[in-house]
mmCIF file of C-alpha atoms in Angstrom:
data_model
loop_
_atom_site.group_PDB
_atom_site.id
_atom_site.type_symbol
_atom_site.label_atom_id
_atom_site.label_comp_id
_atom_site.label_asym_id
_atom_site.label_seq_id
_atom_site.Cartn_x
_atom_site.Cartn_y
_atom_site.Cartn_z
ATOM 1 C CA MET A 16 -32.265 168.564 42.576
ATOM 2 C CA PRO A 17 -35.669 168.300 41.802
ATOM 3 C CA GLU A 18 -37.813 170.412 39.626
ATOM 4 C CA GLY A 19 -40.335 172.464 39.860
ATOM 5 C CA PRO A 20 -43.014 169.825 38.702
ATOM 6 C CA GLU A 21 -41.388 167.289 40.567
ATOM 7 C CA ILE A 22 -41.828 169.278 44.589
ATOM 8 C CA TRP A 23 -45.507 170.054 43.434
ATOM 9 C CA ARG A 24 -45.993 166.451 42.644
ATOM 10 C CA THR A 25 -44.524 165.229 46.475
ATOM 11 C CA ALA A 26 -46.923 168.342 47.151
ATOM 12 C CA ASP A 27 -50.252 166.436 45.742
ATOM 13 C CA VAL A 28 -48.670 163.036 47.355
ATOM 14 C CA LEU A 29 -48.559 164.194 50.168
ATOM 15 C CA THR A 30 -51.388 166.432 50.625
ATOM 16 C CA GLU A 31 -53.937 163.168 49.190
ATOM 17 C CA SER A 32 -52.045 161.413 53.029
ATOM 18 C CA LEU A 33 -52.143 163.796 54.612
ATOM 19 C CA LYS A 34 -55.059 167.060 54.627
ATOM 20 C CA ASN A 35 -57.856 166.679 56.788
ATOM 21 C CA LYS A 36 -56.909 164.042 59.350
ATOM 22 C CA PRO A 37 -55.699 164.161 62.702
ATOM 23 C CA ILE A 38 -52.193 163.785 63.791
ATOM 24 C CA ASN A 39 -51.761 161.022 65.903
ATOM 25 C CA ASP A 40 -48.653 161.620 66.653
ATOM 26 C CA LEU A 41 -45.548 163.610 65.274
ATOM 27 C CA PHE A 42 -41.585 163.771 65.392
ATOM 28 C CA PHE A 43 -39.002 166.116 64.398
ATOM 29 C CA ALA A 44 -34.604 166.221 64.970
ATOM 30 C CA PHE A 45 -34.192 169.031 65.066
ATOM 31 C CA ASP A 46 -34.395 170.705 69.337
ATOM 32 C CA LYS A 47 -35.218 173.459 68.282
ATOM 33 C CA LEU A 48 -38.649 172.173 66.842
ATOM 34 C CA LYS A 49 -39.505 168.804 69.000
ATOM 35 C CA GLU A 50 -41.497 171.951 71.219
ATOM 36 C CA TYR A 51 -43.970 171.898 68.043
ATOM 37 C CA GLU A 52 -44.309 167.912 68.636
ATOM 38 C CA SER A 53 -46.880 168.125 71.454
ATOM 39 C CA LYS A 54 -48.175 171.455 70.143
ATOM 40 C CA LEU A 55 -49.897 170.258 66.122
ATOM 41 C CA GLU A 56 -50.002 166.268 67.895
ATOM 42 C CA GLY A 57 -54.223 166.028 66.672
ATOM 43 C CA GLN A 58 -54.717 169.050 64.070
ATOM 44 C CA LYS A 59 -55.465 168.285 60.491
ATOM 45 C CA VAL A 60 -53.135 169.249 58.281
ATOM 46 C CA ASN A 61 -55.140 171.129 55.538
ATOM 47 C CA ARG A 62 -52.924 171.482 52.076
ATOM 48 C CA VAL A 63 -49.924 171.044 50.694
ATOM 49 C CA GLU A 64 -48.221 173.116 48.296
ATOM 50 C CA ALA A 65 -45.023 173.901 46.968
ATOM 51 C CA ARG A 66 -42.878 177.190 46.545
ATOM 52 C CA GLY A 67 -39.801 176.917 44.232
ATOM 53 C CA LYS A 68 -38.322 174.373 45.294
ATOM 54 C CA ALA A 69 -40.208 174.005 48.808
ATOM 55 C CA ILE A 70 -42.888 172.549 50.067
ATOM 56 C CA LEU A 71 -45.620 174.562 52.858
ATOM 57 C CA THR A 72 -47.555 172.401 54.892
ATOM 58 C CA TYR A 73 -49.995 174.001 56.146
ATOM 59 C CA PHE A 74 -51.918 172.898 59.851
ATOM 60 C CA GLU A 75 -55.815 174.419 60.417
ATOM 61 C CA SER A 76 -53.696 175.878 63.492
ATOM 62 C CA ASP A 77 -52.156 179.588 61.977
ATOM 63 C CA THR A 78 -48.598 176.780 61.689
ATOM 64 C CA VAL A 79 -46.082 176.426 58.665
ATOM 65 C CA MET A 80 -43.486 174.337 58.461
ATOM 66 C CA TYR A 81 -41.017 175.553 55.560
ATOM 67 C CA SER A 82 -39.235 172.074 54.135
ATOM 68 C CA HIS A 83 -36.622 172.421 51.752
ATOM 69 C CA ASN A 84 -34.820 169.268 50.396
ATOM 70 C CA GLN A 85 -32.089 170.321 49.218
ATOM 71 C CA LEU A 86 -29.503 167.830 47.520
ATOM 72 C CA TYR A 87 -30.697 164.948 49.406
ATOM 73 C CA GLY A 88 -33.965 165.629 51.032
ATOM 74 C CA LYS A 89 -37.032 163.021 49.917
ATOM 75 C CA TRP A 90 -40.849 162.618 51.241
ATOM 76 C CA MET A 91 -41.869 159.302 51.765
ATOM 77 C CA ILE A 92 -45.817 157.677 52.565
ATOM 78 C CA SER A 93 -46.312 154.369 54.611
ATOM 79 C CA LYS A 94 -49.119 153.028 55.649
ATOM 80 C CA ASN A 95 -49.656 152.175 58.698
ATOM 81 C CA GLY A 96 -46.944 153.390 60.198
ATOM 82 C CA GLU A 97 -44.328 151.083 59.079
ATOM 83 C CA GLN A 98 -40.936 153.180 58.373
ATOM 84 C CA PRO A 99 -39.670 152.293 55.179
ATOM 85 C CA ASP A 100 -36.081 150.672 54.814
ATOM 86 C CA THR A 101 -33.617 153.504 54.019
ATOM 87 C CA ASN A 102 -29.975 154.854 55.499
ATOM 88 C CA ARG A 103 -31.571 159.026 55.265
ATOM 89 C CA SER A 104 -31.751 160.535 58.260
ATOM 90 C CA LEU A 105 -34.739 161.017 59.154
ATOM 91 C CA ARG A 106 -36.390 164.713 59.381
ATOM 92 C CA VAL A 107 -39.698 164.272 59.821
ATOM 93 C CA ALA A 108 -42.232 162.103 60.727
ATOM 94 C CA ILE A 109 -46.027 162.623 60.376
ATOM 95 C CA HIS A 110 -48.565 159.595 61.558
ATOM 96 C CA ASN A 111 -52.361 159.782 61.028
ATOM 97 C CA ASP A 112 -54.897 156.739 61.283
ATOM 98 C CA GLU A 113 -53.714 155.954 57.893
ATOM 99 C CA LYS A 114 -50.667 157.176 56.415
ATOM 100 C CA SER A 115 -47.813 157.962 58.004
ATOM 101 C CA ALA A 116 -45.397 161.017 55.397
ATOM 102 C CA TYR A 117 -41.126 161.330 56.317
ATOM 103 C CA LEU A 118 -39.248 162.862 55.665
ATOM 104 C CA TYR A 119 -35.431 162.127 55.402
ATOM 105 C CA SER A 120 -31.723 164.149 55.493
ATOM 106 C CA ALA A 121 -33.147 168.275 54.431
ATOM 107 C CA SER A 122 -31.381 169.856 56.240
ATOM 108 C CA GLU A 123 -33.043 173.132 56.275
ATOM 109 C CA ILE A 124 -36.445 172.486 58.833
ATOM 110 C CA GLU A 125 -38.515 175.188 59.635
ATOM 111 C CA ILE A 126 -42.262 176.781 61.715
ATOM 112 C CA LEU A 127 -43.696 179.458 60.570
ATOM 113 C CA ASN A 128 -46.549 181.916 61.353
ATOM 114 C CA ARG A 129 -49.605 181.737 58.451
ATOM 115 C CA ASP A 130 -48.750 185.863 57.866
ATOM 116 C CA LYS A 131 -45.680 185.842 58.417
ATOM 117 C CA VAL A 132 -44.003 182.797 55.470
ATOM 118 C CA ASN A 133 -44.239 185.574 52.636
ATOM 119 C CA GLU A 134 -40.991 187.177 54.472
ATOM 120 C CA HIS A 135 -38.741 183.923 54.776
ATOM 121 C CA SER A 136 -35.957 184.846 52.978
ATOM 122 C CA TYR A 137 -36.310 181.713 50.324
ATOM 123 C CA ILE A 138 -39.702 182.879 49.727
ATOM 124 C CA GLN A 139 -39.502 186.489 49.171
ATOM 125 C CA LYS A 140 -36.833 186.425 46.821
ATOM 126 C CA LEU A 141 -38.019 184.038 44.507
ATOM 127 C CA GLY A 142 -40.045 185.216 41.323
ATOM 128 C CA PRO A 143 -43.130 183.865 40.268
ATOM 129 C CA ASP A 144 -43.823 179.584 39.999
ATOM 130 C CA VAL A 145 -43.809 178.625 37.330
ATOM 131 C CA LEU A 146 -47.016 175.822 38.861
ATOM 132 C CA HIS A 147 -48.234 177.728 41.197
ATOM 133 C CA PRO A 148 -51.931 178.322 40.279
ATOM 134 C CA LYS A 149 -52.782 181.331 40.553
ATOM 135 C CA THR A 150 -49.613 182.768 38.049
ATOM 136 C CA THR A 151 -50.122 183.080 34.476
ATOM 137 C CA TYR A 152 -49.033 182.970 31.427
ATOM 138 C CA GLU A 153 -48.278 187.214 31.347
ATOM 139 C CA ASP A 154 -46.515 186.994 34.926
ATOM 140 C CA ILE A 155 -44.530 184.708 33.570
ATOM 141 C CA LEU A 156 -44.467 187.033 29.957
ATOM 142 C CA GLY A 157 -43.572 190.127 31.988
ATOM 143 C CA GLN A 158 -40.637 188.165 33.596
ATOM 144 C CA PHE A 159 -38.426 188.040 30.051
ATOM 145 C CA GLN A 160 -39.666 191.061 29.090
ATOM 146 C CA SER A 161 -38.433 192.699 32.036
ATOM 147 C CA ASP A 162 -35.800 195.126 31.622
ATOM 148 C CA LYS A 163 -34.167 193.747 35.836
ATOM 149 C CA PHE A 164 -33.265 190.823 33.621
ATOM 150 C CA LYS A 165 -32.127 192.224 30.596
ATOM 151 C CA ASN A 166 -28.055 191.928 31.046
ATOM 152 C CA ARG A 167 -28.369 188.726 31.605
ATOM 153 C CA LYS A 168 -27.172 185.373 29.763
ATOM 154 C CA LEU A 169 -30.523 183.437 28.941
ATOM 155 C CA THR A 170 -28.951 179.969 30.741
ATOM 156 C CA THR A 171 -27.787 181.236 34.177
ATOM 157 C CA LEU A 172 -31.624 183.076 34.176
ATOM 158 C CA LEU A 173 -32.873 180.119 33.573
ATOM 159 C CA LEU A 174 -31.472 179.027 36.962
ATOM 160 C CA ASP A 175 -32.275 181.922 38.888
ATOM 161 C CA GLN A 176 -35.220 180.693 40.920
ATOM 162 C CA GLY A 177 -35.861 184.735 41.417
ATOM 163 C CA PHE A 178 -36.548 185.079 37.701
ATOM 164 C CA VAL A 179 -39.079 181.673 37.326
ATOM 165 C CA SER A 180 -39.224 180.024 40.815
ATOM 166 C CA GLY A 181 -39.692 176.128 39.614
ATOM 167 C CA ILE A 182 -37.334 175.069 36.594
ATOM 168 C CA GLY A 183 -33.480 173.377 37.267
ATOM 169 C CA ASN A 184 -31.076 171.681 34.176
ATOM 170 C CA TYR A 185 -33.625 169.374 32.986
ATOM 171 C CA LEU A 186 -36.357 172.053 31.884
ATOM 172 C CA ARG A 187 -33.802 174.683 31.143
ATOM 173 C CA SER A 188 -32.165 173.449 28.190
ATOM 174 C CA GLU A 189 -35.585 171.819 27.022
ATOM 175 C CA ILE A 190 -37.083 175.259 27.499
ATOM 176 C CA MET A 191 -35.133 177.161 25.706
ATOM 177 C CA PHE A 192 -35.164 174.137 22.447
ATOM 178 C CA TYR A 193 -39.290 173.463 22.450
ATOM 179 C CA ALA A 194 -38.345 177.929 22.073
ATOM 180 C CA LYS A 195 -36.268 177.289 19.204
ATOM 181 C CA VAL A 196 -34.012 180.118 20.662
ATOM 182 C CA ASN A 197 -30.217 179.959 20.873
ATOM 183 C CA PRO A 198 -28.989 179.735 24.387
ATOM 184 C CA ARG A 199 -26.209 181.566 24.046
ATOM 185 C CA GLU A 200 -28.278 185.628 23.432
ATOM 186 C CA LYS A 201 -28.814 187.802 26.544
ATOM 187 C CA LEU A 202 -32.245 188.567 27.267
ATOM 188 C CA ARG A 203 -32.071 191.911 25.193
ATOM 189 C CA GLU A 204 -30.833 189.921 22.136
ATOM 190 C CA TYR A 205 -34.285 187.655 22.291
ATOM 191 C CA SER A 206 -37.355 189.822 19.920
ATOM 192 C CA ASN A 207 -40.375 190.318 21.121
ATOM 193 C CA GLN A 208 -41.732 186.942 19.101
ATOM 194 C CA GLU A 209 -38.594 184.729 21.037
ATOM 195 C CA LYS A 210 -39.952 186.367 23.981
ATOM 196 C CA GLU A 211 -43.618 185.193 24.285
ATOM 197 C CA ALA A 212 -41.822 182.241 22.929
ATOM 198 C CA LEU A 213 -39.408 181.733 25.984
ATOM 199 C CA ALA A 214 -42.642 182.076 27.841
ATOM 200 C CA GLU A 215 -45.640 179.644 26.314
ATOM 201 C CA ALA A 216 -42.330 176.696 26.760
ATOM 202 C CA THR A 217 -41.821 177.924 30.053
ATOM 203 C CA ILE A 218 -45.926 177.079 31.309
ATOM 204 C CA LYS A 219 -46.425 174.201 29.050
ATOM 205 C CA LEU A 220 -43.098 172.068 29.391
ATOM 206 C CA SER A 221 -43.191 173.248 32.866
ATOM 207 C CA GLU A 222 -47.109 170.987 33.445
ATOM 208 C CA ARG A 223 -46.386 168.276 30.463
ATOM 209 C CA SER A 224 -44.173 167.851 32.948
ATOM 210 C CA TYR A 225 -46.243 166.941 35.897
ATOM 211 C CA GLU A 226 -48.742 165.987 34.508
ATOM 212 C CA THR A 227 -46.492 163.586 33.314
ATOM 213 C CA GLY A 228 -43.860 162.490 36.019
ATOM 214 C CA GLY A 229 -40.863 164.284 33.782
ATOM 215 C CA VAL A 230 -41.758 163.415 30.707
ATOM 216 C CA THR A 231 -41.476 167.157 27.894
ATOM 217 C CA ASN A 232 -41.858 165.414 23.924
ATOM 218 C CA ASP A 233 -44.476 165.999 22.528
ATOM 219 C CA GLU A 234 -46.605 162.334 22.739
ATOM 220 C CA LYS A 235 -46.677 161.947 19.033
ATOM 221 C CA ILE A 236 -42.972 161.155 19.614
ATOM 222 C CA VAL A 237 -43.591 159.586 22.599
ATOM 223 C CA ASN A 238 -45.771 157.039 21.675
ATOM 224 C CA ALA A 239 -43.727 156.288 18.131
ATOM 225 C CA LEU A 240 -40.494 155.987 19.515
ATOM 226 C CA LYS A 241 -42.969 154.282 22.574
ATOM 227 C CA ARG A 242 -44.148 151.686 18.821
ATOM 228 C CA GLU A 243 -40.332 150.952 18.299
ATOM 229 C CA ASN A 244 -39.348 150.414 21.985
ATOM 230 C CA ALA A 245 -37.794 153.540 23.191
ATOM 231 C CA SER A 246 -36.335 153.160 26.050
ATOM 232 C CA TYR A 247 -37.476 155.578 28.708
ATOM 233 C CA ASP A 248 -34.512 157.749 28.248
ATOM 234 C CA ASP A 249 -34.131 157.902 24.784
ATOM 235 C CA TYR A 250 -38.266 159.602 24.292
ATOM 236 C CA ARG A 251 -38.605 161.639 27.529
ATOM 237 C CA HIS A 252 -36.774 164.787 26.645
ATOM 238 C CA PHE A 253 -36.468 166.451 23.734
ATOM 239 C CA VAL A 254 -32.375 167.447 23.862
ATOM 240 C CA TYR A 255 -31.412 167.425 26.861
ATOM 241 C CA ASN A 256 -28.721 164.495 28.495
ATOM 242 C CA ARG A 257 -29.143 163.356 25.093
ATOM 243 C CA THR A 258 -25.310 164.417 23.880
ATOM 244 C CA ASP A 259 -24.642 163.083 20.104
ATOM 245 C CA ASP A 260 -27.914 161.296 20.193
ATOM 246 C CA ARG A 261 -30.587 162.658 16.478
ATOM 247 C CA CYS A 262 -32.828 165.579 17.530
ATOM 248 C CA HIS A 263 -36.285 164.305 17.146
ATOM 249 C CA LYS A 264 -38.075 167.529 14.870
ATOM 250 C CA CYS A 265 -35.065 167.141 12.416
ATOM 251 C CA GLY A 266 -32.576 164.381 13.144
ATOM 252 C CA THR A 267 -29.466 166.871 13.649
ATOM 253 C CA VAL A 268 -27.420 165.358 15.897
ATOM 254 C CA ILE A 269 -27.644 167.129 19.970
ATOM 255 C CA GLU A 270 -25.021 169.180 21.277
ATOM 256 C CA GLU A 271 -23.549 170.358 24.967
ATOM 257 C CA GLU A 272 -21.239 172.969 25.892
ATOM 258 C CA LYS A 273 -20.999 173.428 29.790
ATOM 259 C CA THR A 274 -21.964 177.426 30.997
ATOM 260 C CA GLY A 275 -21.635 177.742 35.075
ATOM 261 C CA GLY A 276 -20.423 174.908 35.442
ATOM 262 C CA ARG A 277 -23.930 173.118 34.314
ATOM 263 C CA LYS A 278 -24.209 171.861 30.132
ATOM 264 C CA ILE A 279 -27.461 172.907 28.812
ATOM 265 C CA TYR A 280 -28.154 170.997 26.022
ATOM 266 C CA TYR A 281 -29.309 171.832 21.967
ATOM 267 C CA CYS A 282 -29.689 171.097 18.260
ATOM 268 C CA PRO A 283 -27.455 173.137 16.101
ATOM 269 C CA ASN A 284 -30.055 172.668 13.307
ATOM 270 C CA CYS A 285 -33.290 173.960 15.133
ATOM 271 C CA GLN A 286 -31.829 176.903 16.963
ATOM 272 C CA LEU A 287 -28.535 178.260 15.941
ATOM 273 C CA ASN A 288 -29.671 178.608 12.331
#
């Protein structure tokens, strides 16, 4: 499932393609949304933004389209109404004179009133969105310092969208590595300094992944590996999905463990010593 950086990049592409351009045709696959095809035709899209792993499309009226891709949903953009060549099931299509935006395979699509967005069952449960422009370092640090979460294991907590939204499996391992913390502990077992490091890593690596299109590794390491003709998979991450490879920082062999049915990756030397 795409994580926060990928969802925000999708929102950016949709904003660039749709913002301030009158809609000349609209398609909804679900019968419950059909009435909005005519209601929204002729309107402009004001903006598109991410909330956790959902996307909100704001029309110039008080109407907002909520969509969540789940595992298989995907937005695609084309020019002049040319529909992409795909076997996916079309759920939504938004057309203007320049671009067309197609949403495929998503199962959760709703139309909301703008003043009711924060009352949506998914959105109201979200923690601070790590990439939202209004989210601060203090917001993220406050989550790590909160008594509400102190008895939760960090590996589980980092995937909880009610803790910090936008974090997924690759960012989880990368954040714990960058903060140099033992991934096996509960939140209460980390020092204040470690919690500060975790908050910093959460923001820094999420922003880095957003800006680079998915790379979380340090720029100097990435550039050095590129000069050695390393593949994208070799230089993209510090530890995620690099079992039995060498740590970019110390040369120790990266290990993996399964927790909650999903793997975490870590460096025994950088994180356990």
